[in-house]
Short mmCIF file of C-alpha atoms in Angstrom, two decimals:
data_model
loop_
_atom_site.label_atom_id
_atom_site.label_comp_id
_atom_site.label_asym_id
_atom_site.label_seq_id
_atom_site.Cartn_x
_atom_site.Cartn_y
_atom_site.Cartn_z
CA UNK A 192 27.82 46.16 -96.68
CA UNK A 193 25.60 44.26 -94.27
CA UNK A 194 22.67 47.19 -94.32
CA UNK A 195 23.06 47.29 -98.39
CA UNK A 196 22.32 43.74 -98.88
CA UNK A 197 19.39 43.21 -96.28
CA UNK A 198 18.07 46.34 -98.36
CA UNK A 199 17.69 44.20 -101.60
CA UNK A 200 16.42 41.45 -100.06
CA UNK A 201 14.06 43.03 -98.59
CA UNK A 202 12.28 43.94 -101.50
CA UNK A 203 12.12 40.05 -102.44
CA UNK A 204 11.45 38.72 -99.24
CA UNK A 205 10.53 39.50 -95.86
CA UNK A 206 11.74 36.01 -94.69
CA UNK A 207 15.66 36.68 -95.66
CA UNK A 208 15.09 40.71 -94.93
CA UNK A 209 14.00 39.00 -91.12
CA UNK A 210 17.25 36.80 -90.80
CA UNK A 211 20.00 39.34 -92.27
CA UNK A 212 18.61 41.69 -90.05
CA UNK A 213 19.38 39.23 -87.05
CA UNK A 214 22.50 38.03 -88.07
CA UNK A 215 23.43 41.85 -88.54
CA UNK A 216 22.16 42.83 -84.89
CA UNK A 217 23.98 39.91 -83.58
CA UNK A 218 27.29 40.27 -85.20
CA UNK A 219 27.36 43.92 -83.74
CA UNK A 220 26.53 42.59 -80.19
CA UNK A 221 29.34 40.01 -80.17
CA UNK A 222 31.83 42.66 -81.23
CA UNK A 223 30.73 45.13 -79.05
CA UNK A 224 31.20 42.65 -75.62
CA UNK A 225 34.59 41.32 -77.46
CA UNK A 226 36.11 45.28 -76.81
CA UNK A 227 33.87 45.80 -73.61
CA UNK A 228 35.38 42.50 -72.07
CA UNK A 229 38.77 43.06 -72.99
CA UNK A 230 39.61 45.92 -72.09
CA UNK A 231 37.54 46.69 -68.74
CA UNK A 232 38.76 44.29 -66.36
CA UNK A 233 39.43 45.19 -62.92
CA UNK A 234 39.42 44.19 -58.86
CA UNK A 235 35.50 43.88 -57.46
CA UNK A 236 36.81 44.58 -54.31
CA UNK A 237 39.82 45.92 -52.24
CA UNK A 238 40.49 46.83 -49.17
CA UNK A 239 43.59 47.67 -47.09
CA UNK A 240 45.00 50.39 -44.64
CA UNK A 241 41.87 51.93 -42.85
CA UNK A 242 38.86 52.01 -44.36
CA UNK A 243 37.12 54.62 -42.63
CA UNK A 244 38.88 58.12 -44.20
CA UNK A 245 38.22 59.98 -40.49
CA UNK A 246 40.48 57.76 -39.13
CA UNK A 247 43.48 58.58 -41.00
CA UNK A 248 43.93 61.82 -39.41
CA UNK A 249 47.30 61.56 -38.62
CA UNK A 250 48.64 64.66 -36.12
CA UNK A 251 51.34 62.77 -33.65
CA UNK A 252 54.44 61.42 -34.76
CA UNK A 253 53.95 58.25 -33.44
CA UNK A 254 51.06 57.85 -35.98
CA UNK A 255 52.76 59.89 -39.06
CA UNK A 256 54.60 57.30 -41.52
CA UNK A 257 53.99 53.95 -39.91
CA UNK A 258 50.16 54.33 -40.56
CA UNK A 259 50.45 54.50 -43.99
CA UNK A 260 53.50 51.93 -44.82
CA UNK A 261 50.33 50.19 -46.67
CA UNK A 262 51.27 52.58 -49.53
CA UNK A 263 52.76 51.97 -53.51
CA UNK A 264 54.51 48.83 -52.65
CA UNK A 265 51.87 47.17 -50.84
CA UNK A 266 49.15 47.95 -53.55
CA UNK A 267 50.69 46.72 -56.05
CA UNK A 268 51.48 43.15 -54.09
CA UNK A 269 47.85 42.94 -53.06
CA UNK A 270 46.40 43.93 -56.36
CA UNK A 271 47.36 40.79 -57.75
CA UNK A 272 45.53 38.79 -55.27
CA UNK A 273 42.04 40.00 -55.94
CA UNK A 274 39.52 39.14 -58.09
CA UNK A 275 38.75 40.19 -61.42
CA UNK A 276 34.99 41.47 -62.84
CA UNK A 277 33.74 42.96 -66.40
CA UNK A 278 31.38 46.25 -66.52
CA UNK A 279 33.36 48.27 -64.41
CA UNK A 280 34.09 52.10 -64.70
CA UNK A 281 37.26 53.60 -65.32
CA UNK A 282 39.32 56.71 -63.37
CA UNK A 283 38.99 59.89 -65.30
CA UNK A 284 41.21 62.77 -63.85
CA UNK A 285 38.86 65.47 -65.55
CA UNK A 286 35.93 64.61 -63.16
CA UNK A 287 37.59 63.34 -59.92
CA UNK A 288 38.47 65.31 -56.91
CA UNK A 289 41.16 65.93 -54.39
CA UNK A 290 40.89 68.11 -51.38
CA UNK A 291 43.36 68.95 -48.40
CA UNK A 292 41.48 67.68 -45.02
CA UNK A 293 40.51 69.98 -42.63
CA UNK A 294 42.48 73.18 -43.03
CA UNK A 295 44.84 74.54 -45.53
CA UNK A 296 47.26 76.50 -42.94
CA UNK A 297 50.39 74.14 -41.50
CA UNK A 298 53.00 74.64 -39.71
CA UNK A 299 56.92 72.53 -40.45
CA UNK A 300 56.38 68.79 -39.27
CA UNK A 301 52.69 68.94 -39.39
CA UNK A 302 51.00 65.83 -41.11
CA UNK A 303 48.73 66.90 -44.58
CA UNK A 304 46.20 64.48 -45.50
CA UNK A 305 44.74 65.04 -48.98
CA UNK A 306 41.64 63.29 -49.56
CA UNK A 307 40.99 61.92 -53.59
CA UNK A 308 37.78 60.19 -55.09
CA UNK A 309 38.02 59.05 -58.11
CA UNK A 310 35.47 59.59 -61.12
CA UNK A 311 34.55 57.89 -64.14
CA UNK A 312 33.77 60.86 -67.04
CA UNK A 313 30.16 60.56 -66.63
CA UNK A 314 31.17 62.18 -63.11
CA UNK A 315 29.90 58.72 -61.40
CA UNK A 316 31.82 57.59 -57.95
CA UNK A 317 34.45 54.76 -58.98
CA UNK A 318 33.00 51.61 -56.39
CA UNK A 319 35.96 49.95 -56.35
CA UNK A 320 39.80 50.09 -55.20
CA UNK A 321 42.91 48.87 -57.15
CA UNK A 322 44.08 52.06 -59.10
CA UNK A 323 47.95 52.99 -57.99
CA UNK A 324 47.72 56.70 -57.15
CA UNK A 325 50.43 58.74 -56.24
CA UNK A 326 50.81 62.18 -54.36
CA UNK A 327 53.60 64.64 -54.50
CA UNK A 328 54.90 68.00 -53.28
CA UNK A 329 56.94 70.61 -54.27
CA UNK A 330 58.26 74.15 -53.80
CA UNK A 331 57.12 76.58 -56.58
CA UNK A 332 60.73 77.15 -57.69
CA UNK A 333 61.25 73.11 -57.78
CA UNK A 334 64.51 73.65 -55.16
CA UNK A 335 62.15 71.43 -52.82
CA UNK A 336 60.35 68.33 -53.48
CA UNK A 337 58.94 65.12 -50.91
CA UNK A 338 56.27 62.53 -52.28
CA UNK A 339 53.99 60.48 -49.60
CA UNK A 340 52.27 57.82 -49.42
CA UNK A 341 48.44 56.87 -50.16
CA UNK A 342 45.98 54.40 -48.86
CA UNK A 343 43.49 52.92 -50.79
CA UNK A 344 40.41 52.38 -48.99
CA UNK A 345 38.58 50.28 -51.54
CA UNK A 346 35.53 51.95 -52.49
CA UNK A 347 37.07 54.40 -55.17
CA UNK A 348 38.21 57.10 -51.97
CA UNK A 349 42.04 56.87 -50.70
CA UNK A 350 44.17 59.53 -48.67
CA UNK A 351 47.11 60.88 -49.50
CA UNK A 352 49.41 61.80 -46.24
CA UNK A 353 52.57 63.81 -47.01
CA UNK A 354 54.51 65.71 -44.11
CA UNK A 355 55.59 69.75 -44.28
CA UNK A 356 59.35 69.82 -44.46
CA UNK A 357 59.89 73.62 -45.69
CA UNK A 358 58.15 76.98 -45.41
CA UNK A 359 56.16 78.67 -48.47
CA UNK A 360 53.12 77.97 -50.59
CA UNK A 361 54.25 74.41 -51.91
CA UNK A 362 52.09 73.05 -54.75
CA UNK A 363 50.71 69.16 -54.47
CA UNK A 364 50.30 66.74 -57.32
CA UNK A 365 47.95 63.86 -57.42
CA UNK A 366 48.10 61.37 -60.40
CA UNK A 367 46.41 58.78 -61.49
CA UNK A 368 49.64 56.94 -62.49
CA UNK A 369 48.17 53.35 -63.18
CA UNK A 370 44.24 52.55 -63.64
CA UNK A 371 42.87 49.14 -62.33
CA UNK A 372 42.11 48.39 -65.91
CA UNK A 373 45.92 48.90 -67.47
CA UNK A 374 47.14 46.90 -64.29
CA UNK A 375 45.01 43.71 -65.34
CA UNK A 376 46.14 44.45 -68.91
CA UNK A 377 49.46 44.05 -67.42
CA UNK A 378 49.03 41.00 -65.66
CA UNK A 379 47.33 39.39 -68.52
CA UNK A 380 50.44 40.14 -70.77
CA UNK A 381 52.44 38.18 -68.10
CA UNK A 382 50.28 35.48 -67.38
CA UNK A 383 51.36 34.36 -70.98
CA UNK A 384 54.54 34.43 -70.43
CA UNK A 385 54.93 36.15 -73.93
CA UNK A 386 58.83 37.41 -74.88
CA UNK A 387 58.90 41.42 -75.15
CA UNK A 388 62.58 40.46 -76.66
CA UNK A 389 64.24 38.17 -78.39
CA UNK A 390 67.81 37.42 -77.91
CA UNK A 391 70.39 35.56 -80.24
CA UNK A 392 73.57 34.68 -79.75
CA UNK A 393 76.25 34.97 -82.97
CA UNK A 394 78.80 31.00 -82.67
CA UNK A 395 81.75 32.11 -84.66
CA UNK A 396 84.89 29.91 -85.89
CA UNK A 397 87.13 31.24 -88.53
CA UNK A 398 84.73 31.91 -91.58
CA UNK A 399 82.16 30.20 -90.40
CA UNK A 400 79.15 32.16 -88.36
CA UNK A 401 75.99 30.97 -87.40
CA UNK A 402 73.07 32.66 -85.62
CA UNK A 403 70.43 31.00 -82.87
CA UNK A 404 68.09 32.01 -80.27
CA UNK A 405 68.84 31.78 -76.83
CA UNK A 406 66.51 31.67 -73.75
CA UNK A 407 65.91 30.49 -70.35
CA UNK A 408 63.83 27.11 -71.40
CA UNK A 409 64.91 24.39 -73.63
CA UNK A 410 62.64 25.34 -77.01
CA UNK A 411 64.30 22.51 -79.29
CA UNK A 412 66.12 19.27 -78.66
CA UNK A 413 69.78 20.08 -79.37
CA UNK A 414 70.50 23.06 -77.19
CA UNK A 415 73.77 24.33 -75.66
CA UNK A 416 73.38 24.78 -72.29
CA UNK A 417 75.10 27.55 -70.34
CA UNK A 418 73.27 27.22 -66.90
CA UNK A 419 76.81 26.38 -65.20
CA UNK A 420 78.64 29.33 -66.72
CA UNK A 421 75.92 31.40 -65.52
CA UNK A 422 76.03 30.37 -62.00
CA UNK A 423 72.98 27.88 -62.19
CA UNK A 424 70.41 30.36 -63.70
CA UNK A 425 69.27 28.58 -66.53
CA UNK A 426 70.48 29.76 -70.28
CA UNK A 427 70.17 27.70 -72.80
CA UNK A 428 71.09 28.78 -76.45
CA UNK A 429 69.66 26.98 -79.61
CA UNK A 430 72.58 24.29 -80.95
CA UNK A 431 74.36 25.36 -84.56
CA UNK A 432 73.25 23.22 -87.64
CA UNK A 433 76.87 23.83 -88.85
CA UNK A 434 78.57 20.97 -87.22
CA UNK A 435 81.87 22.46 -87.25
CA UNK A 436 80.56 25.30 -84.65
CA UNK A 437 80.44 23.89 -81.42
CA UNK A 438 78.95 25.20 -78.27
CA UNK A 439 81.95 26.91 -76.84
CA UNK A 440 82.49 28.90 -80.12
CA UNK A 441 79.75 31.31 -79.03
CA UNK A 442 81.23 34.91 -79.63
CA UNK A 443 78.09 37.37 -78.47
CA UNK A 444 74.49 37.96 -77.88
CA UNK A 445 72.44 40.43 -79.07
CA UNK A 446 68.59 41.49 -78.10
CA UNK A 447 65.41 42.72 -80.32
CA UNK A 448 61.88 43.89 -80.15
CA UNK A 449 60.07 40.81 -80.06
CA UNK A 450 56.78 42.71 -80.91
CA UNK A 451 53.77 44.00 -79.56
CA UNK A 452 50.92 41.81 -77.79
CA UNK A 453 48.38 43.85 -77.06
CA UNK A 454 45.22 43.35 -78.45
CA UNK A 455 43.52 45.64 -80.87
CA UNK A 456 40.69 46.83 -78.07
CA UNK A 457 43.82 46.82 -75.40
CA UNK A 458 45.62 49.29 -77.79
CA UNK A 459 42.31 51.42 -77.58
CA UNK A 460 42.02 51.66 -74.21
CA UNK A 461 45.52 52.83 -73.67
CA UNK A 462 45.55 55.15 -76.11
CA UNK A 463 42.31 56.60 -74.46
CA UNK A 464 43.42 56.06 -71.16
CA UNK A 465 47.48 57.14 -70.94
CA UNK A 466 49.46 55.89 -67.52
CA UNK A 467 50.61 58.67 -65.44
CA UNK A 468 47.80 60.96 -65.71
CA UNK A 469 47.53 64.15 -63.85
CA UNK A 470 44.85 63.91 -61.68
CA UNK A 471 45.18 68.02 -59.83
CA UNK A 472 47.45 70.23 -58.55
CA UNK A 473 46.41 72.17 -55.62
CA UNK A 474 47.99 74.60 -52.97
CA UNK A 475 48.89 74.46 -49.21
CA UNK A 476 50.48 77.16 -46.79
CA UNK A 477 53.37 76.22 -44.61
CA UNK A 478 54.80 78.47 -41.76
CA UNK A 479 57.39 78.13 -39.24
CA UNK A 480 55.62 77.35 -36.45
CA UNK A 481 57.11 75.75 -33.40
CA UNK A 482 58.20 73.05 -35.26
CA UNK A 483 62.10 71.36 -33.62
CA UNK A 484 63.88 68.82 -35.85
CA UNK A 485 64.93 65.47 -33.56
CA UNK A 486 68.01 64.61 -33.38
CA UNK A 487 68.73 61.75 -35.97
CA UNK A 488 70.96 58.93 -35.78
CA UNK A 489 73.60 58.77 -38.92
CA UNK A 490 72.59 56.72 -41.75
CA UNK A 491 76.19 55.08 -41.28
CA UNK A 492 75.12 54.05 -37.80
CA UNK A 493 71.38 53.29 -38.32
CA UNK A 494 70.82 48.88 -38.50
CA UNK A 495 71.04 47.58 -41.50
CA UNK A 496 67.47 45.94 -40.66
CA UNK A 497 65.72 49.24 -40.19
CA UNK A 498 66.77 50.46 -44.03
CA UNK A 499 64.37 48.17 -45.15
CA UNK A 500 61.37 49.83 -43.45
CA UNK A 501 58.94 51.09 -45.91
CA UNK A 502 59.69 54.47 -45.00
CA UNK A 503 63.17 54.43 -45.03
CA UNK A 504 63.46 56.06 -48.41
CA UNK A 505 60.82 59.28 -47.24
CA UNK A 506 62.46 62.82 -46.90
CA UNK A 507 62.79 65.99 -49.08
CA UNK A 508 65.33 67.77 -51.24
CA UNK A 509 66.73 71.32 -50.57
CA UNK A 510 68.69 73.28 -52.62
CA UNK A 511 71.59 75.33 -51.31
CA UNK A 512 73.28 77.91 -53.57
CA UNK A 513 75.71 75.00 -55.15
CA UNK A 514 74.00 71.88 -55.03
CA UNK A 515 70.26 70.25 -53.92
CA UNK A 516 70.75 67.70 -50.63
CA UNK A 517 68.12 65.14 -50.11
CA UNK A 518 67.24 64.60 -45.92
CA UNK A 519 66.36 61.34 -45.16
CA UNK A 520 63.24 60.90 -42.59
CA UNK A 521 64.71 58.87 -40.67
CA UNK A 522 68.65 59.37 -40.33
CA UNK A 523 71.33 61.79 -41.15
CA UNK A 524 74.10 61.56 -43.61
CA UNK A 525 77.53 62.34 -42.11
CA UNK A 526 79.43 62.63 -45.08
CA UNK A 527 79.67 65.84 -47.10
CA UNK A 528 79.61 65.39 -51.13
CA UNK A 529 83.16 66.25 -51.66
CA UNK A 530 86.21 64.56 -53.18
CA UNK A 531 88.21 64.57 -50.25
CA UNK A 532 85.23 62.63 -48.26
CA UNK A 533 84.86 60.08 -51.26
CA UNK A 534 88.49 59.12 -51.35
CA UNK A 535 88.69 59.22 -47.62
CA UNK A 536 85.51 56.22 -47.55
CA UNK A 537 86.87 53.69 -50.23
CA UNK A 538 90.47 54.26 -48.96
CA UNK A 539 91.73 50.59 -49.30
CA UNK A 540 89.00 49.39 -50.62
CA UNK A 541 87.27 48.37 -53.97
CA UNK A 542 83.15 49.41 -54.39
CA UNK A 543 81.55 47.04 -56.75
CA UNK A 544 78.77 47.57 -58.86
CA UNK A 545 77.00 44.41 -60.02
CA UNK A 546 73.67 44.98 -62.17
CA UNK A 547 72.78 47.10 -65.47
CA UNK A 548 72.75 50.32 -67.02
CA UNK A 549 71.47 52.08 -64.05
CA UNK A 550 74.35 51.12 -62.09
CA UNK A 551 76.31 52.06 -64.73
CA UNK A 552 74.91 55.52 -64.23
CA UNK A 553 76.67 55.47 -60.73
CA UNK A 554 79.95 54.09 -61.56
CA UNK A 555 79.87 56.56 -64.47
CA UNK A 556 79.04 59.35 -61.75
CA UNK A 557 81.70 58.40 -58.91
CA UNK A 558 84.62 58.07 -61.51
CA UNK A 559 83.90 61.38 -63.51
CA UNK A 560 83.69 63.30 -59.78
CA UNK A 561 86.54 61.62 -58.28
CA UNK A 562 88.76 62.85 -61.13
CA UNK A 563 88.67 59.18 -63.31
CA UNK A 564 88.22 60.36 -67.04
CA UNK A 565 85.88 57.45 -68.51
CA UNK A 566 87.93 55.21 -70.76
CA UNK A 567 86.17 54.25 -74.08
CA UNK A 568 84.28 50.60 -73.55
CA UNK A 569 82.63 48.22 -75.41
CA UNK A 570 78.97 48.05 -74.46
CA UNK A 571 78.25 46.49 -71.43
CA UNK A 572 81.98 45.83 -71.30
CA UNK A 573 82.72 45.30 -67.25
CA UNK A 574 85.37 47.95 -66.02
CA UNK A 575 87.64 49.37 -63.10
CA UNK A 576 88.46 52.53 -62.31
CA UNK A 577 91.58 52.72 -60.32
CA UNK A 578 92.43 55.34 -57.63
CA UNK A 579 96.22 55.11 -56.65
CA UNK A 580 96.49 57.67 -54.33
CA UNK A 581 93.98 55.79 -52.01
CA UNK A 582 94.47 52.22 -52.90
CA UNK A 583 91.01 52.49 -54.20
CA UNK A 584 89.09 50.94 -57.09
CA UNK A 585 85.27 50.87 -58.70
CA UNK A 586 83.61 48.38 -60.63
CA UNK A 587 81.06 47.85 -62.66
CA UNK A 588 79.70 44.87 -64.74
CA UNK A 589 76.59 43.31 -65.87
CA UNK A 590 74.32 40.89 -63.92
CA UNK A 591 73.85 37.14 -65.51
CA UNK A 592 71.43 36.27 -68.37
CA UNK A 593 68.62 36.66 -69.08
CA UNK A 594 69.98 40.24 -70.36
CA UNK A 595 69.07 42.78 -72.74
CA UNK A 596 72.22 43.95 -74.49
CA UNK A 597 69.99 46.05 -77.36
CA UNK A 598 70.56 46.13 -80.71
CA UNK A 599 74.26 45.82 -81.63
CA UNK A 600 76.29 42.52 -80.55
CA UNK A 601 78.02 42.19 -76.89
CA UNK A 602 80.70 40.06 -76.24
CA UNK A 603 78.92 36.64 -74.30
CA UNK A 604 81.84 36.51 -71.20
CA UNK A 605 80.53 40.29 -70.47
CA UNK A 606 77.73 38.89 -68.28
CA UNK A 607 78.93 36.69 -65.37
CA UNK A 608 77.37 35.39 -62.27
CA UNK A 609 77.72 37.48 -58.96
CA UNK A 610 79.48 34.61 -57.17
CA UNK A 611 81.89 34.72 -60.13
CA UNK A 612 83.15 37.92 -58.54
CA UNK A 613 81.85 37.45 -54.81
CA UNK A 614 84.56 34.53 -54.79
CA UNK A 615 87.62 37.03 -55.41
CA UNK A 616 87.00 39.10 -52.45
CA UNK A 617 89.72 38.11 -50.00
CA UNK A 618 88.64 37.06 -46.53
CA UNK A 619 89.68 40.32 -44.19
CA UNK A 620 88.51 43.08 -47.37
CA UNK A 621 86.09 45.68 -46.56
CA UNK A 622 85.35 46.13 -49.53
CA UNK A 623 81.49 47.26 -50.53
CA UNK A 624 79.36 45.12 -52.50
CA UNK A 625 76.15 46.85 -54.50
CA UNK A 626 73.60 44.61 -55.97
CA UNK A 627 70.69 45.47 -58.10
CA UNK A 628 68.99 43.43 -60.33
CA UNK A 629 65.21 44.20 -61.83
CA UNK A 630 64.75 45.73 -65.77
CA UNK A 631 66.40 42.64 -67.47
CA UNK A 632 64.34 39.84 -65.96
CA UNK A 633 60.60 41.55 -65.26
CA UNK A 634 60.11 40.60 -68.48
CA UNK A 635 60.09 36.73 -67.55
CA UNK A 636 58.00 36.86 -64.87
CA UNK A 637 57.65 36.93 -60.90
CA UNK A 638 58.82 33.08 -60.37
CA UNK A 639 61.80 33.66 -62.39
CA UNK A 640 62.80 36.47 -60.91
CA UNK A 641 62.30 34.90 -57.51
CA UNK A 642 65.03 31.92 -58.62
CA UNK A 643 67.76 34.36 -59.70
CA UNK A 644 67.26 36.22 -56.27
CA UNK A 645 67.56 32.99 -54.71
CA UNK A 646 70.49 31.81 -56.35
CA UNK A 647 72.22 34.92 -55.67
CA UNK A 648 71.03 35.84 -52.12
CA UNK A 649 72.78 32.08 -51.32
CA UNK A 650 75.87 33.44 -52.78
CA UNK A 651 75.46 36.54 -50.34
CA UNK A 652 74.84 34.54 -47.50
CA UNK A 653 78.24 32.51 -48.10
CA UNK A 654 80.09 35.32 -48.83
CA UNK A 655 78.68 37.66 -45.75
CA UNK A 656 79.47 34.66 -43.45
CA UNK A 657 83.64 34.38 -45.41
CA UNK A 658 83.94 38.20 -45.39
CA UNK A 659 82.16 39.47 -42.44
CA UNK A 660 83.72 43.13 -42.70
CA UNK A 661 82.15 43.76 -45.93
CA UNK A 662 79.16 45.69 -47.00
CA UNK A 663 76.79 44.46 -48.58
CA UNK A 664 73.92 46.93 -50.78
CA UNK A 665 70.95 46.13 -52.31
CA UNK A 666 69.71 49.00 -54.95
CA UNK A 667 65.93 49.41 -54.90
CA UNK A 668 63.39 50.17 -57.38
CA UNK A 669 62.24 53.71 -59.14
CA UNK A 670 59.73 54.87 -60.29
CA UNK A 671 59.40 56.22 -63.34
CA UNK A 672 56.62 58.24 -66.42
CA UNK A 673 57.55 56.76 -69.28
CA UNK A 674 55.77 54.00 -70.68
CA UNK A 675 56.67 52.15 -73.80
CA UNK A 676 54.85 49.22 -75.43
CA UNK A 677 58.25 47.28 -75.56
CA UNK A 678 59.47 47.94 -72.11
CA UNK A 679 58.06 47.51 -68.98
CA UNK A 680 56.75 50.46 -66.99
CA UNK A 681 56.85 51.19 -63.29
CA UNK A 682 53.91 49.18 -62.75
CA UNK A 683 55.83 46.09 -62.82
CA UNK A 684 59.16 48.02 -60.84
CA UNK A 685 56.60 48.28 -58.41
CA UNK A 686 55.22 44.67 -58.13
CA UNK A 687 58.46 43.20 -58.31
CA UNK A 688 60.09 45.27 -55.38
CA UNK A 689 58.21 43.51 -52.57
CA UNK A 690 59.89 39.92 -53.62
CA UNK A 691 63.16 41.10 -53.73
CA UNK A 692 62.04 42.41 -49.54
CA UNK A 693 60.99 38.63 -49.01
CA UNK A 694 64.12 36.84 -50.59
CA UNK A 695 66.70 38.82 -48.87
CA UNK A 696 64.48 38.98 -45.59
CA UNK A 697 66.82 35.76 -44.05
CA UNK A 698 69.60 38.50 -44.00
CA UNK A 699 68.54 41.71 -43.97
CA UNK A 700 70.42 42.36 -40.66
CA UNK A 701 73.38 42.04 -42.73
CA UNK A 702 72.30 44.06 -46.00
CA UNK A 703 71.26 47.67 -46.67
CA UNK A 704 68.61 48.30 -48.15
CA UNK A 705 68.38 51.35 -50.87
CA UNK A 706 65.14 52.31 -51.83
CA UNK A 707 64.69 54.60 -54.56
CA UNK A 708 60.76 55.06 -54.91
CA UNK A 709 60.11 58.07 -52.70
CA UNK A 710 63.44 60.21 -54.30
CA UNK A 711 62.27 59.30 -57.86
CA UNK A 712 58.52 60.27 -57.73
CA UNK A 713 59.24 63.76 -55.54
CA UNK A 714 61.43 64.46 -58.75
CA UNK A 715 59.40 63.03 -60.97
CA UNK A 716 61.92 61.13 -63.35
CA UNK A 717 60.51 61.04 -66.68
CA UNK A 718 62.65 57.49 -67.51
CA UNK A 719 64.17 54.25 -66.37
CA UNK A 720 67.43 55.97 -66.75
CA UNK A 721 67.32 59.05 -64.36
CA UNK A 722 69.02 62.16 -65.01
CA UNK A 723 72.07 63.19 -63.26
CA UNK A 724 71.15 65.51 -60.75
CA UNK A 725 68.87 62.17 -59.37
CA UNK A 726 71.92 59.92 -60.14
CA UNK A 727 74.46 62.28 -57.89
CA UNK A 728 71.44 62.24 -54.69
CA UNK A 729 71.08 58.33 -55.13
CA UNK A 730 75.17 58.30 -54.72
CA UNK A 731 75.58 60.32 -52.12
CA UNK A 732 72.26 58.47 -50.40
CA UNK A 733 74.67 55.22 -50.97
CA UNK A 734 78.00 56.64 -49.46
CA UNK A 735 75.70 58.25 -46.76
CA UNK A 736 74.83 54.89 -45.73
CA UNK A 737 77.74 52.87 -45.97
CA UNK A 738 80.64 55.71 -45.05
CA UNK A 739 81.70 55.42 -41.48
CA UNK A 740 80.03 52.22 -41.11
CA UNK A 741 81.76 49.25 -39.16
#
């Protein structure tokens, strides 16, 4: 329209023509600038780990995983501290390069270093760090799997570090999980505190019913405050306008998707540069050699403090004739994956699984494995599976609000604070308490997540002092490839895990930490809820870490 108008006016007046031309040019330039500045934000510099790739050749066990601990979690933590800048290029997997440093022939136990050079679509090197790069390796038949650490040199180059755990010709895969531009889009949304979901409460009394919105902060003058019932964690719902519906008449909750808060330019960028793009796959050759595995301590004898190390979760999977097994790097399991062994471990105990739908997966797996058929249950309803022959039981319950209940109304009393359950455990108990909290809090920002953890850590400190024989376990985060606009991707999970480690630091001598980043990365888990094969390995990692522990 602009050009058509311009052509008609040029016949009548050169002055009008020039003015319209300038207007059109200015308009186009402004649109171009806004488009680029809104999607191409990136760190100007990044430096952690070693800045010299030649120093990353690790040939001795002493310098193996210990020198590559600045991996995915550390990258995510440091990335939020760097300055942002426009006018930077985007890493393109089609033109980036990877190669194995040195030889392609390895022996069991060797460290494999992979050089990764990121380039844009024009073949130009990326000159800043901050992209989330991941590396894993599997056998050609998929029966053996492991994952590695990636060191960011801050200049567009990275070093992936793997261990040769089995013989054969494995395939090494490198992916650009999240470009730094995608991570900055995440940072913008997080800093704006926009809700991804809205939670509503249904107030009911007789034939009267009214629905109002709930939040962690006060949104109107007339609010029903449920913070005390929520264990001190803020939770408020708008008071019904119907005066005959008091605050105690709250019956249920429901969550709905709030909307898509990405700008048009961000949507376009995500479409062109989606997360979890495979950069390249290369093969290596591993022979037996003279490698002899070191004698490893039983995982149940490993001091709790050691489980908080970044490399505790590293290891590899193997697959026998019947089932797969995960072999931790730092310890070995002393319990067999049998019904008899699991029941023996749980005799005269209760296993408490407190968290969300991922801990509910554990409950479902253990209950069925031990022969307890699942009873029909209402969504997120707390459940207990009893085993009278061993005087043991397994409990599963959702954590406190905020909690995304999804579609459908859920009983408001189902969500209880951690302390309410801990107070029920007797002083002389040997119960096992598993705690997990992440997905339902991540969209409220890191400060809210930290506040919830602090209150729950305070409850745990009181609990382990009162019940010294009990075992406390914290379930860490996982990686997964799926990305949906109304749910958090694992880029958020990777950022929040360091917060969890910081808040539990004062009691980590008494708390076991189970991190599943390496395992889920090795198995290329697609969604937040892994399949049953991975759930089985997770549960056995739990049982191997607690069974036999004094």
